[in-house]
Tab-separated table of C-alpha atoms in Angstrom:
chain	number	residue	atom	x	y	z
A	1	MET	CA	3.337	-19.276	1.726
A	2	GLN	CA	1.933	-20.259	5.025
A	3	VAL	CA	-0.969	-18.154	6.547
A	4	ARG	CA	-0.879	-17.456	10.323
A	5	TYR	CA	-2.543	-15.003	12.723
A	6	VAL	CA	-0.925	-13.130	15.606
A	7	ARG	CA	-2.608	-10.953	18.274
A	8	HIS	CA	-1.707	-7.670	19.882
A	9	GLU	CA	-4.001	-7.255	22.797
A	10	ASP	CA	-7.644	-7.527	21.238
A	11	TYR	CA	-6.273	-6.772	17.664
A	12	GLN	CA	-5.684	-9.504	15.213
A	13	PHE	CA	-3.143	-9.457	12.222
A	14	CYS	CA	-3.482	-11.923	9.355
A	15	TYR	CA	-0.174	-12.701	7.502
A	16	SER	CA	1.414	-15.105	5.281
A	17	PHE	CA	5.075	-15.919	5.389
A	18	ARG	CA	7.765	-18.096	3.811
A	19	GLY	CA	10.997	-19.282	5.132
A	20	ARG	CA	12.728	-18.362	8.446
A	21	PRO	CA	14.773	-15.508	9.845
A	22	GLY	CA	18.433	-16.057	8.745
A	23	HIS	CA	21.714	-14.139	8.031
A	24	LYS	CA	19.792	-12.238	5.304
A	25	PRO	CA	17.446	-9.441	6.215
A	26	SER	CA	13.651	-10.404	6.469
A	27	VAL	CA	11.260	-8.840	3.970
A	28	LEU	CA	8.059	-7.402	5.093
A	29	MET	CA	5.568	-6.323	2.164
A	30	LEU	CA	2.715	-3.880	2.437
A	31	HIS	CA	-0.202	-4.024	-0.094
A	32	GLY	CA	-2.258	-1.214	-1.433
A	33	PHE	CA	-5.736	0.150	-0.791
A	34	SER	CA	-8.618	-2.450	-0.985
A	35	ALA	CA	-6.252	-5.252	-1.780
A	36	HIS	CA	-4.625	-8.038	0.613
A	37	LYS	CA	-1.573	-9.885	1.372
A	38	ASP	CA	-2.097	-12.386	-1.621
A	39	MET	CA	-1.469	-9.555	-4.212
A	40	TRP	CA	2.112	-10.311	-3.668
A	41	LEU	CA	1.933	-13.809	-4.750
A	42	SER	CA	3.024	-13.114	-8.387
A	43	VAL	CA	6.141	-11.184	-6.952
A	44	VAL	CA	7.055	-13.710	-4.258
A	45	LYS	CA	7.560	-16.421	-6.731
A	46	PHE	CA	10.459	-14.660	-8.358
A	47	LEU	CA	12.303	-13.908	-5.241
A	48	PRO	CA	15.015	-16.140	-3.724
A	49	LYS	CA	13.861	-19.277	-1.754
A	50	ASN	CA	16.311	-18.631	0.966
A	51	LEU	CA	14.649	-15.170	1.966
A	52	HIS	CA	12.277	-14.899	4.833
A	53	LEU	CA	9.253	-13.148	3.564
A	54	VAL	CA	6.314	-11.802	5.420
A	55	CYS	CA	3.038	-10.404	3.838
A	56	VAL	CA	0.519	-8.826	6.181
A	57	ASP	CA	-3.053	-7.795	5.740
A	58	MET	CA	-3.138	-3.985	6.164
A	59	PRO	CA	-5.495	-2.660	8.994
A	60	GLY	CA	-9.201	-3.547	8.305
A	61	HIS	CA	-8.307	-5.684	5.127
A	62	GLU	CA	-8.978	-9.433	4.689
A	63	GLY	CA	-8.082	-11.409	7.903
A	64	THR	CA	-6.779	-8.230	9.831
A	65	THR	CA	-9.102	-6.673	12.473
A	66	ARG	CA	-11.458	-4.309	11.007
A	67	SER	CA	-12.828	-1.758	13.947
A	68	SER	CA	-14.750	1.309	13.924
A	69	LEU	CA	-12.586	2.717	16.401
A	70	ASP	CA	-9.191	2.100	14.624
A	71	ASP	CA	-7.284	5.104	13.370
A	72	LEU	CA	-7.103	4.713	9.605
A	73	SER	CA	-4.729	7.640	9.024
A	74	ILE	CA	-1.439	6.913	7.708
A	75	ASP	CA	0.061	7.551	11.157
A	76	GLY	CA	-2.477	5.111	12.697
A	77	GLN	CA	-1.675	2.353	10.143
A	78	VAL	CA	2.139	2.995	10.635
A	79	LYS	CA	1.610	2.314	14.455
A	80	ARG	CA	-0.403	-0.809	13.838
A	81	ILE	CA	2.310	-2.193	11.397
A	82	HIS	CA	4.815	-1.345	14.093
A	83	GLN	CA	2.668	-3.322	16.479
A	84	PHE	CA	2.623	-6.159	13.927
A	85	VAL	CA	6.459	-6.180	13.670
A	86	GLU	CA	6.999	-6.209	17.393
A	87	CYS	CA	4.625	-9.162	17.776
A	88	LEU	CA	6.829	-11.209	15.368
A	89	LYS	CA	9.867	-9.677	16.678
A	90	LEU	CA	10.710	-8.973	13.022
A	91	ASN	CA	12.884	-5.921	14.276
A	92	LYS	CA	15.072	-8.170	16.252
A	93	LYS	CA	17.550	-7.171	13.376
A	94	PRO	CA	16.678	-4.646	10.532
A	95	PHE	CA	14.679	-5.846	7.744
A	96	HIS	CA	13.794	-4.968	4.269
A	97	LEU	CA	10.399	-3.003	3.998
A	98	VAL	CA	8.498	-2.957	0.600
A	99	GLY	CA	5.085	-1.144	0.000
A	100	THR	CA	3.004	-0.250	-3.085
A	101	SER	CA	0.458	2.492	-3.469
A	102	MET	CA	-1.157	3.016	0.118
A	103	GLY	CA	1.200	0.417	1.490
A	104	GLY	CA	4.209	2.440	-0.162
A	105	HIS	CA	3.012	5.462	1.781
A	106	VAL	CA	2.861	3.599	5.043
A	107	ALA	CA	6.178	1.803	4.364
A	108	GLY	CA	8.084	5.258	3.768
A	109	VAL	CA	6.531	6.927	6.842
A	110	TYR	CA	7.326	3.659	8.824
A	111	ALA	CA	10.944	4.111	7.611
A	112	ALA	CA	10.905	7.683	8.935
A	113	TYR	CA	9.441	6.871	12.065
A	114	TYR	CA	11.290	3.627	13.066
A	115	PRO	CA	14.803	3.872	11.343
A	116	SER	CA	16.457	1.456	13.528
A	117	ASP	CA	13.824	-1.195	12.435
A	118	VAL	CA	14.451	-0.960	8.659
A	119	CYS	CA	17.826	-1.694	6.667
A	120	SER	CA	16.488	-0.770	3.317
A	121	LEU	CA	13.191	0.301	1.605
A	122	SER	CA	11.396	-0.390	-1.679
A	123	LEU	CA	8.494	1.906	-2.708
A	124	VAL	CA	6.376	0.855	-5.569
A	125	CYS	CA	4.342	3.695	-7.028
A	126	PRO	CA	3.786	5.097	-3.393
A	127	ALA	CA	1.019	7.433	-2.513
A	128	GLY	CA	1.657	10.423	0.008
A	129	LEU	CA	3.634	12.765	-2.479
A	130	GLN	CA	2.845	16.312	-3.378
A	131	TYR	CA	2.987	17.222	-7.029
A	132	SER	CA	3.508	20.722	-8.835
A	133	THR	CA	0.450	19.806	-11.032
A	134	ASP	CA	-2.374	17.222	-10.587
A	135	ASN	CA	-3.021	14.340	-13.041
A	136	LYS	CA	-6.614	13.805	-14.194
A	137	PHE	CA	-7.190	11.313	-11.561
A	138	VAL	CA	-6.272	13.624	-8.632
A	139	GLN	CA	-8.279	16.467	-10.346
A	140	ARG	CA	-11.362	14.104	-10.466
A	141	LEU	CA	-10.759	13.210	-6.833
A	142	LYS	CA	-10.706	16.944	-5.826
A	143	GLU	CA	-13.861	17.568	-7.681
A	144	LEU	CA	-15.633	14.783	-5.948
A	145	GLN	CA	-14.552	16.212	-2.484
A	146	GLU	CA	-15.593	19.614	-3.324
A	147	SER	CA	-19.255	18.144	-4.315
A	148	ALA	CA	-19.232	15.699	-1.508
A	149	ALA	CA	-19.956	12.945	-4.028
A	150	VAL	CA	-18.082	10.278	-2.076
A	151	GLU	CA	-20.058	7.380	-3.596
A	152	LYS	CA	-18.465	8.167	-6.925
A	153	ILE	CA	-14.729	7.422	-5.860
A	154	PRO	CA	-13.293	5.648	-8.832
A	155	LEU	CA	-11.350	2.964	-6.711
A	156	ILE	CA	-14.563	2.043	-5.094
A	157	PRO	CA	-16.765	0.405	-7.825
A	158	THR	CA	-20.282	-0.418	-7.347
A	159	THR	CA	-21.453	-1.537	-10.654
A	160	PRO	CA	-19.674	-3.974	-13.449
A	161	GLU	CA	-19.168	-0.775	-15.461
A	162	GLU	CA	-17.135	1.083	-12.686
A	163	MET	CA	-15.232	-2.078	-12.005
A	164	SER	CA	-14.379	-2.137	-15.619
A	165	GLU	CA	-13.292	1.586	-15.454
A	166	MET	CA	-11.244	0.846	-12.209
A	167	LEU	CA	-9.478	-2.028	-13.858
A	168	GLN	CA	-8.585	0.095	-17.054
A	169	LEU	CA	-7.369	2.820	-14.580
A	170	CYS	CA	-5.177	0.498	-12.561
A	171	SER	CA	-3.713	-1.576	-15.242
A	172	TYR	CA	-1.609	-0.462	-18.302
A	173	VAL	CA	-2.427	-3.806	-20.129
A	174	ARG	CA	-5.709	-3.730	-21.733
A	175	PHE	CA	-7.760	-6.700	-21.390
A	176	LYS	CA	-11.623	-7.578	-21.851
A	177	VAL	CA	-13.166	-9.078	-18.812
A	178	PRO	CA	-16.638	-10.951	-19.172
A	179	GLN	CA	-19.630	-9.038	-17.763
A	180	GLN	CA	-20.343	-12.081	-15.490
A	181	ILE	CA	-16.521	-11.771	-13.889
A	182	LEU	CA	-17.055	-7.969	-13.590
A	183	GLN	CA	-20.340	-8.628	-11.561
A	184	GLY	CA	-18.690	-11.223	-9.415
A	185	LEU	CA	-15.911	-8.992	-8.614
A	186	VAL	CA	-18.324	-6.094	-7.509
A	187	ASP	CA	-20.430	-8.523	-5.462
A	188	VAL	CA	-17.361	-9.542	-3.537
A	189	ARG	CA	-16.407	-5.912	-2.853
A	190	ILE	CA	-19.721	-4.402	-2.095
A	191	PRO	CA	-19.823	-5.535	1.468
A	192	HIS	CA	-16.620	-3.736	2.200
A	193	ASN	CA	-17.294	-0.491	0.370
A	194	THR	CA	-18.284	1.416	3.488
A	195	PHE	CA	-15.084	0.506	4.884
A	196	TYR	CA	-13.029	1.415	1.783
A	197	ARG	CA	-14.765	4.852	1.553
A	198	LYS	CA	-13.994	5.562	5.274
A	199	LEU	CA	-10.316	4.442	4.652
A	200	PHE	CA	-10.119	6.450	1.512
A	201	LEU	CA	-11.474	9.747	3.030
A	202	GLU	CA	-8.826	9.265	5.915
A	203	ILE	CA	-5.833	8.723	3.631
A	204	VAL	CA	-6.558	11.695	1.390
A	205	SER	CA	-7.555	14.108	4.297
A	206	GLU	CA	-5.215	16.935	5.103
A	207	LYS	CA	-3.612	15.006	7.927
A	208	SER	CA	-2.423	12.124	5.770
A	209	ARG	CA	-2.461	13.013	2.079
A	210	TYR	CA	1.183	14.376	2.009
A	211	SER	CA	2.659	12.468	4.918
A	212	LEU	CA	5.279	10.668	3.157
A	213	HIS	CA	6.384	13.858	1.364
A	214	GLN	CA	6.450	15.554	4.707
A	215	ASN	CA	8.577	12.794	6.205
A	216	MET	CA	10.985	12.148	3.250
A	217	ASP	CA	13.841	13.866	4.800
A	218	LYS	CA	13.827	11.480	7.637
A	219	ILE	CA	14.375	8.483	5.740
A	220	LYS	CA	17.906	7.390	5.949
A	221	VAL	CA	18.152	3.844	4.535
A	222	PRO	CA	18.980	2.961	0.974
A	223	THR	CA	15.877	3.350	-0.954
A	224	GLN	CA	14.729	1.865	-4.215
A	225	ILE	CA	11.493	3.584	-6.113
A	226	ILE	CA	9.890	1.623	-8.844
A	227	TRP	CA	7.181	3.332	-11.011
A	228	GLY	CA	5.216	2.600	-13.993
A	229	LYS	CA	5.610	5.113	-16.743
A	230	GLN	CA	1.935	4.886	-17.585
A	231	ASP	CA	0.588	5.023	-14.120
A	232	GLN	CA	-2.874	6.860	-14.366
A	233	VAL	CA	-3.522	7.015	-10.590
A	234	ARG	CA	-0.293	8.591	-9.126
A	235	GLY	CA	1.938	9.356	-11.996
A	236	VAL	CA	5.674	9.109	-12.124
A	237	SER	CA	7.104	11.601	-9.488
A	238	LEU	CA	10.153	12.972	-11.343
A	239	GLY	CA	10.903	15.316	-8.453
A	240	LEU	CA	11.000	12.562	-5.727
A	241	PRO	CA	14.681	12.106	-5.412
A	242	ALA	CA	15.256	15.750	-4.636
A	243	THR	CA	13.024	15.448	-1.526
A	244	LEU	CA	15.069	12.471	0.118
A	245	ALA	CA	17.636	13.225	2.846
A	246	PRO	CA	21.273	13.374	1.520
A	247	ALA	CA	21.977	9.984	3.300
A	248	SER	CA	19.328	8.354	1.184
A	249	LYS	CA	20.084	10.208	-2.091
A	250	ASP	CA	23.613	8.745	-2.238
A	251	LYS	CA	22.058	5.270	-2.165
A	252	LEU	CA	18.696	5.919	-4.308
A	253	ALA	CA	17.566	3.674	-7.150
A	254	VAL	CA	14.845	5.042	-9.190
A	255	LEU	CA	13.468	2.455	-11.688
A	256	TYR	CA	10.651	3.434	-14.296
A	257	GLU	CA	9.152	0.553	-15.877
A	258	GLY	CA	6.537	0.816	-18.482
A	259	SER	CA	5.230	-2.581	-17.993
A	260	LEU	CA	4.423	-1.877	-14.223
A	261	ALA	CA	0.959	-0.637	-13.312
A	262	ALA	CA	-0.577	1.312	-10.191
A	263	SER	CA	-2.287	-1.126	-7.724
């Protein structure tokens, strides 16, 4: 994977890529909350070498511009990703769009807003869906919102102990991380935590929280959904296929894989 930068006016996107556009659709991959483009490296190595792959840092993450004026809502992020797509002329012909967690939320809404850009869609444990009952994680978030205790968001650790809890929350495989490593992980994240809090509050706000659910009927392309059975953050949405448009339901693949974890 090679790293490049591209600008839209005064806004900079950082991305990595492998291969060149060819007769097969290009693949654009959108990472989750507080991650970055490199999270896809463990997946990319298993993908065919003749595919044109693009992994972009989401707005405000890693090498992509972080601006206090940026619209971090799901709609705002979708518009930014569309600017990125146009900068690379990635939509010269329809591409395959992949997103996980927050990136899955953005990817699904992108496919609804810009249907001619996308030929197919893969969502990995996407955010943005409405459930009949809340799991423990969502219940905890609602309690934090009601008490205004935003400094205690489980996905934004500030101590090694909180980092350990987050890793256990986001991974099905249990592993012991040395205290020194946990402290290092926290030290790397702390300078970004103000941004992460602002972003998190935006994507769980009334405007954005269920944006994918509200736009699902506009997704017309073949759609694959991959979800971990043990996902403690989002939980498997068994009702998801029923919310898809008829054109998508006919070509929908839903995979439940116990070895997958939320990200």
